[in-house]
Short mmCIF file of C-alpha atoms in Angstrom, two decimals:
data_model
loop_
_atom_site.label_atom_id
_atom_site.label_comp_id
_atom_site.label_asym_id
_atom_site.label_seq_id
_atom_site.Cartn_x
_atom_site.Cartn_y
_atom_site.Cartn_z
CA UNK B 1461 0.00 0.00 0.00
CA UNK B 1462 1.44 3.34 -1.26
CA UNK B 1463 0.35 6.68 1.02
CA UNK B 1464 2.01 9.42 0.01
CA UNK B 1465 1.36 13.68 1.15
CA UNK B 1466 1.18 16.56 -1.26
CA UNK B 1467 1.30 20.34 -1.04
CA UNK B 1468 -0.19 21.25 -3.98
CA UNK B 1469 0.43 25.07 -3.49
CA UNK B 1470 -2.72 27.17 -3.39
CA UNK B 1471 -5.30 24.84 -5.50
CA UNK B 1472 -8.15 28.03 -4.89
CA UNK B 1473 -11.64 27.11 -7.08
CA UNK B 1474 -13.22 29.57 -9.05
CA UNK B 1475 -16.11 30.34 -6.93
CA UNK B 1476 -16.97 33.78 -5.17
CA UNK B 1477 -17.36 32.51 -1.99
CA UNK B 1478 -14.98 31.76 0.84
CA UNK B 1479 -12.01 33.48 1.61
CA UNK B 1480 -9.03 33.96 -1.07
CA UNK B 1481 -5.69 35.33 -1.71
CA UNK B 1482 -5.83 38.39 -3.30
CA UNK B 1483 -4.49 36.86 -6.68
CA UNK B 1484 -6.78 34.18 -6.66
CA UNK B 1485 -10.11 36.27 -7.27
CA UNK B 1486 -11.67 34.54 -9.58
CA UNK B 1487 -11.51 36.57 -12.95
CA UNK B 1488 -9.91 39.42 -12.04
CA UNK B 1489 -6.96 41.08 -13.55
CA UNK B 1490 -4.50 38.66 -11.91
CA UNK B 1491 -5.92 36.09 -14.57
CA UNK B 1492 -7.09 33.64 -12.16
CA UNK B 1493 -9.69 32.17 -14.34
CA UNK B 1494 -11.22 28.86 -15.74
CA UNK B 1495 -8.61 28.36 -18.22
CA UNK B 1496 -5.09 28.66 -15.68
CA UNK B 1497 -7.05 26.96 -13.69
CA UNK B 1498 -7.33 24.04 -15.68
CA UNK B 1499 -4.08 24.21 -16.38
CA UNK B 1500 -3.05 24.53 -12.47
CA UNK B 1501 -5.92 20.83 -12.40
CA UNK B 1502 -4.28 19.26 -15.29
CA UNK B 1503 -0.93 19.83 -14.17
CA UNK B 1504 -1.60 18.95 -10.50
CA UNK B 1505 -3.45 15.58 -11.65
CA UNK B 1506 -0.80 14.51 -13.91
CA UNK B 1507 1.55 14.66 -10.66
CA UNK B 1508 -0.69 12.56 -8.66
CA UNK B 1509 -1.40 10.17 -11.52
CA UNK B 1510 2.25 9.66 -12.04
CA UNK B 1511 2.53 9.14 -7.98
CA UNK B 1512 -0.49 6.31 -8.30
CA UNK B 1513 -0.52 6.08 -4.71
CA UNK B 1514 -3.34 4.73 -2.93
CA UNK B 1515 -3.76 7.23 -0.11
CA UNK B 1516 -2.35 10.89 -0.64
CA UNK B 1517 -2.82 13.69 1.68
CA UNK B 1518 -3.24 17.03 0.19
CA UNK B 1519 -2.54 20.70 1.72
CA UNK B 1520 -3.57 23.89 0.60
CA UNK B 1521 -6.59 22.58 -1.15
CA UNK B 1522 -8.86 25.65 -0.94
CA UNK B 1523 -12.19 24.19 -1.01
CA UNK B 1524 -14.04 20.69 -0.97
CA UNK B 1525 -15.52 22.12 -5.05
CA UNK B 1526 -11.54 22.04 -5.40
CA UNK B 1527 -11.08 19.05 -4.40
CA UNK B 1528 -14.01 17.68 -6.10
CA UNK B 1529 -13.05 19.20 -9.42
CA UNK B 1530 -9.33 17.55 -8.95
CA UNK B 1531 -10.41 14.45 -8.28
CA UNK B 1532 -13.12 14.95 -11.75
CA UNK B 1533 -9.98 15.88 -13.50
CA UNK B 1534 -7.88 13.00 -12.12
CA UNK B 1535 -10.70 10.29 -13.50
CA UNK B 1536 -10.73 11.84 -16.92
CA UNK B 1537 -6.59 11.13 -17.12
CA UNK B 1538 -7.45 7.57 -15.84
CA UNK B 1539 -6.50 7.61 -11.98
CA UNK B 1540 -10.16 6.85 -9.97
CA UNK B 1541 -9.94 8.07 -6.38
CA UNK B 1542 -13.76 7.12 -5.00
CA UNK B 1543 -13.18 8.18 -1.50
CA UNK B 1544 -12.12 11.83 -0.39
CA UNK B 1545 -12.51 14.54 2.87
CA UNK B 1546 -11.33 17.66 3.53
CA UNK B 1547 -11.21 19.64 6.72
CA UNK B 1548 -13.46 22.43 6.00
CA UNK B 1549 -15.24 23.01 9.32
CA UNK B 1550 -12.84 26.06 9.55
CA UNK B 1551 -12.95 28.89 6.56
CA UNK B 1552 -9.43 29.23 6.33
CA UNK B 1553 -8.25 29.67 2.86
CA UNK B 1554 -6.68 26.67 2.41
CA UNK B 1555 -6.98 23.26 4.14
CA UNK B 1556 -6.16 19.89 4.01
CA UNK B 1557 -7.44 17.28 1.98
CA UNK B 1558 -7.12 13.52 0.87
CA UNK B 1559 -8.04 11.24 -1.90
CA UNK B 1560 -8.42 6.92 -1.31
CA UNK B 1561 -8.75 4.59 -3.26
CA UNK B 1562 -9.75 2.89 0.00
CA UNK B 1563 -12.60 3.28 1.95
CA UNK B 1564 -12.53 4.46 5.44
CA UNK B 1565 -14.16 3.94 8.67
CA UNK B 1566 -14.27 7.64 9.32
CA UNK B 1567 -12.68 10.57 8.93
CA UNK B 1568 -12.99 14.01 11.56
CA UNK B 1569 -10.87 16.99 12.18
CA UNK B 1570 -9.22 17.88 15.08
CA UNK B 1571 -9.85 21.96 16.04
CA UNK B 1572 -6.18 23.07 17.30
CA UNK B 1573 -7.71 26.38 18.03
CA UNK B 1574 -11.09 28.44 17.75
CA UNK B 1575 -8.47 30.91 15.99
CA UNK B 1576 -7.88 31.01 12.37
CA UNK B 1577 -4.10 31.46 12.80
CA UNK B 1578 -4.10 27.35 13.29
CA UNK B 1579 -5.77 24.88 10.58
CA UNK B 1580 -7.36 21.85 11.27
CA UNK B 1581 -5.64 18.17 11.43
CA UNK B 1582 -7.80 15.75 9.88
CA UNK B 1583 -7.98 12.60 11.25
CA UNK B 1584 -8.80 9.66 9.31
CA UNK B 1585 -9.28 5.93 10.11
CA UNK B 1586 -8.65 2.54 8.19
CA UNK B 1587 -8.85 -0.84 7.89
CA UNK B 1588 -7.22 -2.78 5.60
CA UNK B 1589 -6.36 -7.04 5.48
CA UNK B 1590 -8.02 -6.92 9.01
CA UNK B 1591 -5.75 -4.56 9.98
CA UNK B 1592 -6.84 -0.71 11.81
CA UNK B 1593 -4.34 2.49 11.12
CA UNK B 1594 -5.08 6.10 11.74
CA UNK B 1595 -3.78 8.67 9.36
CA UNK B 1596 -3.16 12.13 10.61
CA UNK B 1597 -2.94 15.11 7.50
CA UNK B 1598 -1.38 18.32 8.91
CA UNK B 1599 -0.48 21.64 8.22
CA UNK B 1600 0.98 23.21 10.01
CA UNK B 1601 1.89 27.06 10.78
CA UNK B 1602 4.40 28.57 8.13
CA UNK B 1603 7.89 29.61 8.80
CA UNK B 1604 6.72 33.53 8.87
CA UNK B 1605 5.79 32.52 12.63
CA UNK B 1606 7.76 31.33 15.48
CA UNK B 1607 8.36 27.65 16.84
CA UNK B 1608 5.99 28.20 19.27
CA UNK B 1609 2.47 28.72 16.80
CA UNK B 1610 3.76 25.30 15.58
CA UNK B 1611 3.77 23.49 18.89
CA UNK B 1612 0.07 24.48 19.65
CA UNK B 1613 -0.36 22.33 16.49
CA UNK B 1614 1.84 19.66 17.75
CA UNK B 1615 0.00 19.36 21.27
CA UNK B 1616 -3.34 19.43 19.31
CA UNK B 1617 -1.91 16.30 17.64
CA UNK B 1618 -0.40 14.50 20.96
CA UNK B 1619 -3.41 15.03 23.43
CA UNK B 1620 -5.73 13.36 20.38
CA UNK B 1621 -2.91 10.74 19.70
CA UNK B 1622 -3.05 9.84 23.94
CA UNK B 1623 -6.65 8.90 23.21
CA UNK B 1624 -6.34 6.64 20.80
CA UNK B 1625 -3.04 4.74 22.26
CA UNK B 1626 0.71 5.22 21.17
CA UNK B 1627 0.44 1.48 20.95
CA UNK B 1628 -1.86 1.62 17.73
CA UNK B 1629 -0.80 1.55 14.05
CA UNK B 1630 -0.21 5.81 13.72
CA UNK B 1631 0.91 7.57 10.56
CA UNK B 1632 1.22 11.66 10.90
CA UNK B 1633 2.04 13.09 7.79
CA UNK B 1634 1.69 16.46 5.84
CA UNK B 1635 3.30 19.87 5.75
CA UNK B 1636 4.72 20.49 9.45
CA UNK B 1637 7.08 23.39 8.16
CA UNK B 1638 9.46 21.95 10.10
CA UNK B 1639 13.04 20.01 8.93
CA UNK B 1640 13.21 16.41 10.14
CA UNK B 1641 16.18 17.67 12.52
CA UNK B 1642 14.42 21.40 13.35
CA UNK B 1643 15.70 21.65 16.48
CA UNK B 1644 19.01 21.51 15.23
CA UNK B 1645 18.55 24.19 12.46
CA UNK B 1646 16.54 26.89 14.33
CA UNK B 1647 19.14 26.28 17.69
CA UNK B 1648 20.24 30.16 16.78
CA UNK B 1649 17.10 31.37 15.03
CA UNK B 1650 16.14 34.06 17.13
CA UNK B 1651 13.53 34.55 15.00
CA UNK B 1652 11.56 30.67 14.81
CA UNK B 1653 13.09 29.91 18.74
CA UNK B 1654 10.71 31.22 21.36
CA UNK B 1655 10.42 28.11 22.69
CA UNK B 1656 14.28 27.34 24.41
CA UNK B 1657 15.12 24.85 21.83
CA UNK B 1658 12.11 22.84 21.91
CA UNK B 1659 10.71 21.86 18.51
CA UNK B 1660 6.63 20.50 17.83
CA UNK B 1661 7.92 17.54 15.57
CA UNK B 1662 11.26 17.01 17.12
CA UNK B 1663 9.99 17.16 21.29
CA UNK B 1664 6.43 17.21 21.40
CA UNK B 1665 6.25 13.91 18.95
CA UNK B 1666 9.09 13.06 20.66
CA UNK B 1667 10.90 12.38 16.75
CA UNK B 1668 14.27 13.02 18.33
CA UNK B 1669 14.76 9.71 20.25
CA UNK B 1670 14.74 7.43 17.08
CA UNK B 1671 17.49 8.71 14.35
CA UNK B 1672 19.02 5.17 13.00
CA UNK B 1673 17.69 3.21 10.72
CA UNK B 1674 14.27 1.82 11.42
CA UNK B 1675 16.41 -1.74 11.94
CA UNK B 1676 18.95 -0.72 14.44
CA UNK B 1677 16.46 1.80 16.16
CA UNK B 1678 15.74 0.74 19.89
CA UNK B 1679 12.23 1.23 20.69
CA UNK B 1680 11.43 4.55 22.43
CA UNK B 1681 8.27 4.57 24.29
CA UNK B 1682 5.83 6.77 22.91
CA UNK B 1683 7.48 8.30 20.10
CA UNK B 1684 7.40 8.13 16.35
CA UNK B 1685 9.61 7.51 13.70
CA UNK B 1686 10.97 10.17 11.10
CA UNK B 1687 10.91 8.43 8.01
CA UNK B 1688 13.17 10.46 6.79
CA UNK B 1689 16.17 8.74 8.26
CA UNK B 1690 15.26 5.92 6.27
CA UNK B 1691 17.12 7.16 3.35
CA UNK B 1692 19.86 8.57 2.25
CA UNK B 1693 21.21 12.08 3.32
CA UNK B 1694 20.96 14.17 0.05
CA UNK B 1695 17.63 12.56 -0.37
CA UNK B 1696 16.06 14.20 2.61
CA UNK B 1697 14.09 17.04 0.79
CA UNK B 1698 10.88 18.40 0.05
CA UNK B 1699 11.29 21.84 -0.39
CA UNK B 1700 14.30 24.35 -1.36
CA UNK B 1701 14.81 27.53 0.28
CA UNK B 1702 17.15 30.15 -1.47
CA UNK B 1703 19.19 26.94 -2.47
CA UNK B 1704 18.94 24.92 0.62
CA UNK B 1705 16.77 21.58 0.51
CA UNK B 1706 14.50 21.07 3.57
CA UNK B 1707 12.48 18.62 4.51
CA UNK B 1708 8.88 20.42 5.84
CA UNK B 1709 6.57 17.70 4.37
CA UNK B 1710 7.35 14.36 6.44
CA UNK B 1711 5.54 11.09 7.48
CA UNK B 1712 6.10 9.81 10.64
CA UNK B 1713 5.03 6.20 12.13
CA UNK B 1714 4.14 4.74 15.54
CA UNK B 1715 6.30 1.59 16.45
CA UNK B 1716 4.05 -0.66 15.69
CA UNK B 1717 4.40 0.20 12.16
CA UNK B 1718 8.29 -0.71 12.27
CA UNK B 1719 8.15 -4.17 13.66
CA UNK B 1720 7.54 -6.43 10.48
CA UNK B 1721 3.50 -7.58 12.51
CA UNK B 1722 0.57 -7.10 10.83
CA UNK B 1723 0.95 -3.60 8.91
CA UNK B 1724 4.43 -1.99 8.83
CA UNK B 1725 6.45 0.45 6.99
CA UNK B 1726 8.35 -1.38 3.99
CA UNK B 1727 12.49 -0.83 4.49
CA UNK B 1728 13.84 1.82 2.33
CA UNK B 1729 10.44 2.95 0.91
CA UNK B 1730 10.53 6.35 1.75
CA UNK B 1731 11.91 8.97 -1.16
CA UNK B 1732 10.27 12.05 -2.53
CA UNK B 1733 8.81 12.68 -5.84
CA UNK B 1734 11.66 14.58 -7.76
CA UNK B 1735 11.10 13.78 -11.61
CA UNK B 1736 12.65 15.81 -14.22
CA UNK B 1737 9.70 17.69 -14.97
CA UNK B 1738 9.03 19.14 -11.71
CA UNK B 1739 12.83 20.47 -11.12
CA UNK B 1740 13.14 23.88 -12.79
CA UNK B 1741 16.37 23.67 -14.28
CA UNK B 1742 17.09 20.32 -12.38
CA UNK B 1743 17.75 22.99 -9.31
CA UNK B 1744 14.52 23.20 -7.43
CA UNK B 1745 10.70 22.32 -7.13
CA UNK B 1746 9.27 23.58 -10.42
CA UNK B 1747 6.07 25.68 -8.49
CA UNK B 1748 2.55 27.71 -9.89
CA UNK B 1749 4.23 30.50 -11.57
CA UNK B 1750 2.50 33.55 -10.73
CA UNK B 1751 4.22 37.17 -11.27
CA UNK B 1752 5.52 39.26 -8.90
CA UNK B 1753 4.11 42.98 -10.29
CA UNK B 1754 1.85 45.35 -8.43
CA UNK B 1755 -1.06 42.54 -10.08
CA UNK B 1756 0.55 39.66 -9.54
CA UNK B 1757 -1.01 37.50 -12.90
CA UNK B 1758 -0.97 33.91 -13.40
CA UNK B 1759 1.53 32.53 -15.80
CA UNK B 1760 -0.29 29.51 -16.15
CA UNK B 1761 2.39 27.46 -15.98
CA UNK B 1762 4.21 25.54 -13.06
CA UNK B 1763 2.94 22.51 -10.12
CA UNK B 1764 3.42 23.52 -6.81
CA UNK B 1765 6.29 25.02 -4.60
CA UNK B 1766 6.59 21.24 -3.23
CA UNK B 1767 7.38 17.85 -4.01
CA UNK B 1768 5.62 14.89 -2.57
CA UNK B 1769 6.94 12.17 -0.13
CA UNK B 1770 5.85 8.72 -0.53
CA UNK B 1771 6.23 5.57 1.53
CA UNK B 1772 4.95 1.49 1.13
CA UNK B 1773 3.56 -0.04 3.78
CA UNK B 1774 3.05 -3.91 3.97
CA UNK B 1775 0.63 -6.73 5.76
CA UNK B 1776 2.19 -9.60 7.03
#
């Protein structure tokens, strides 16, 4: 089983309603209109075709018509996805999302805040060859705020997580914003560290303890598992910032999913989705090119700002 997560950058619908970026009013001079946006559909869907994965998580989807009108445009190019959500229970301007090919048992959102600084996690439960997992889709606050917006997130996650049992079959995965070793980066950041070091992915899901390979890795008592660290160093990317790869979109596991019972992560799987046509100049993450004028316009070209990350999971 492949699940993979996507940040499709911005996928905003055509319709009048909701909240939008400025450059994505529908038919206004920025040239946000029906045909960049099928452009901005075809493009994304040929992306997730390619993928073929079985579960993908999306972020920044802005509605569920967006999602619906993806997932139209995905079946016409030959890739059927007949079970989707989306967390939109909160009118922020972009949410996240996912397509199945597998049904689910359920799927609900988990409200970090009542504020719209935070977005929802969405929560989604399966079971497959007799087997339960719970699949957690984040987003999580950008880099333009400190560590500390991102750890409200992170404690959202844990206290729901402490529910359910560290002992069940857990997969987080999304856009956290944050590097698979943040709280080594930001150590100096004045800027992202308001929080004495501490780090939402690296303390909070307690990602820190477990840095070998899955293999060699002993068991750390309610913590997860960086997939990341599964593969090899230059690989560790998602994302390039003014020439430096990071690694914001991750999936982490439970350790139930790394002892070869039942379901568990496949050795090795993990990689992200860099093909040739999504590199700009084979240098970094071909994204939606939109122009940076007083009226920003749509170029109608481009995917999205980030690649995906996919991993395999197995039942024994």
């Amino acid at each position: 089983m492949k699940i993979a997560t996507y940040n499709v950058e911005a996928l905003f619908d055509l319709e009048k309603k909701g909240y939008k970026y400025k450059e994505y009013k529908p038919n206004s001079k920025s040239l946000w209109n029906k045909k960049n946006y099928n452009i901005k559909l075809n493009n994304i869907s040929k992306v997730i075709k390619d993928i073929d994965a079985d579960i993908i998580a999306l972020q920044e989807v802005h509605s569920l018509q967006a999602l619906k009108d993806l997932r139209l445009k995905l079946k016409q190019n030959g890739l059927y996805y007949k079970y989707f959500t989306i967390a939109d229970k909160k009118d922020s301007a972009i949410k996240v999302a996912l397509l199945s090919k597998i049904p689910f048992v359920y799927a609900k959102e988990i409200n970090v805040t009542s504020t719209y600084k935070y977005r929802n996690i969405l929560e989604v439960k399966f079971k497959v060859e007799n087997q339960e997992f719970y699949l957690f889709n984040n987003h999580w606050k950008s880099k333009s705020g400190p560590e500390s917006m991102r750890m409200v997130s992170a404690k959202a996650l844990r206290d729901r997580i402490e529910k359910i049992g560290y002992d069940k079959n857990i997969i987080l995965l999304g856009d956290f914003n944050s590097h698979y070793e943040e709280n080594k980066l930001f150590i100096k950041n004045r800027k992202h560290n308001d929080t004495n070091g501490k780090t939402g992915i690296n303390d909070i899901l307690r990602t820190k303890y477990q840095i070998k390979n899955a293999k060699n890795t002993k068991y750390k008592k309610n913590s997860f598992y960086n997939l990341w660290y599964d593969t090899n160093l230059e690989e560790r990317y998602s994302y390039i910032f003014k020439g430096e790869k990071e690694a914001l979109d991750n999936i982490l596991v439970s350790q139930s999913l790394l002892n070869n019972k039942g379901m568990s992560y496949k050795d090795n799987s993990i990689k992200n989705f860099s093909k040739d046509y999504l590199m700009y100049k084979g240098k970094y993450p071909y994204r939606w090119q939109v122009s940076k004028a007083r009226v920003p316009k749509h170029k109608g070209k481009g995917y999205s700002d980030h690649l995906a990350v996919i991993a395999t999971f197995i039942f024994n």
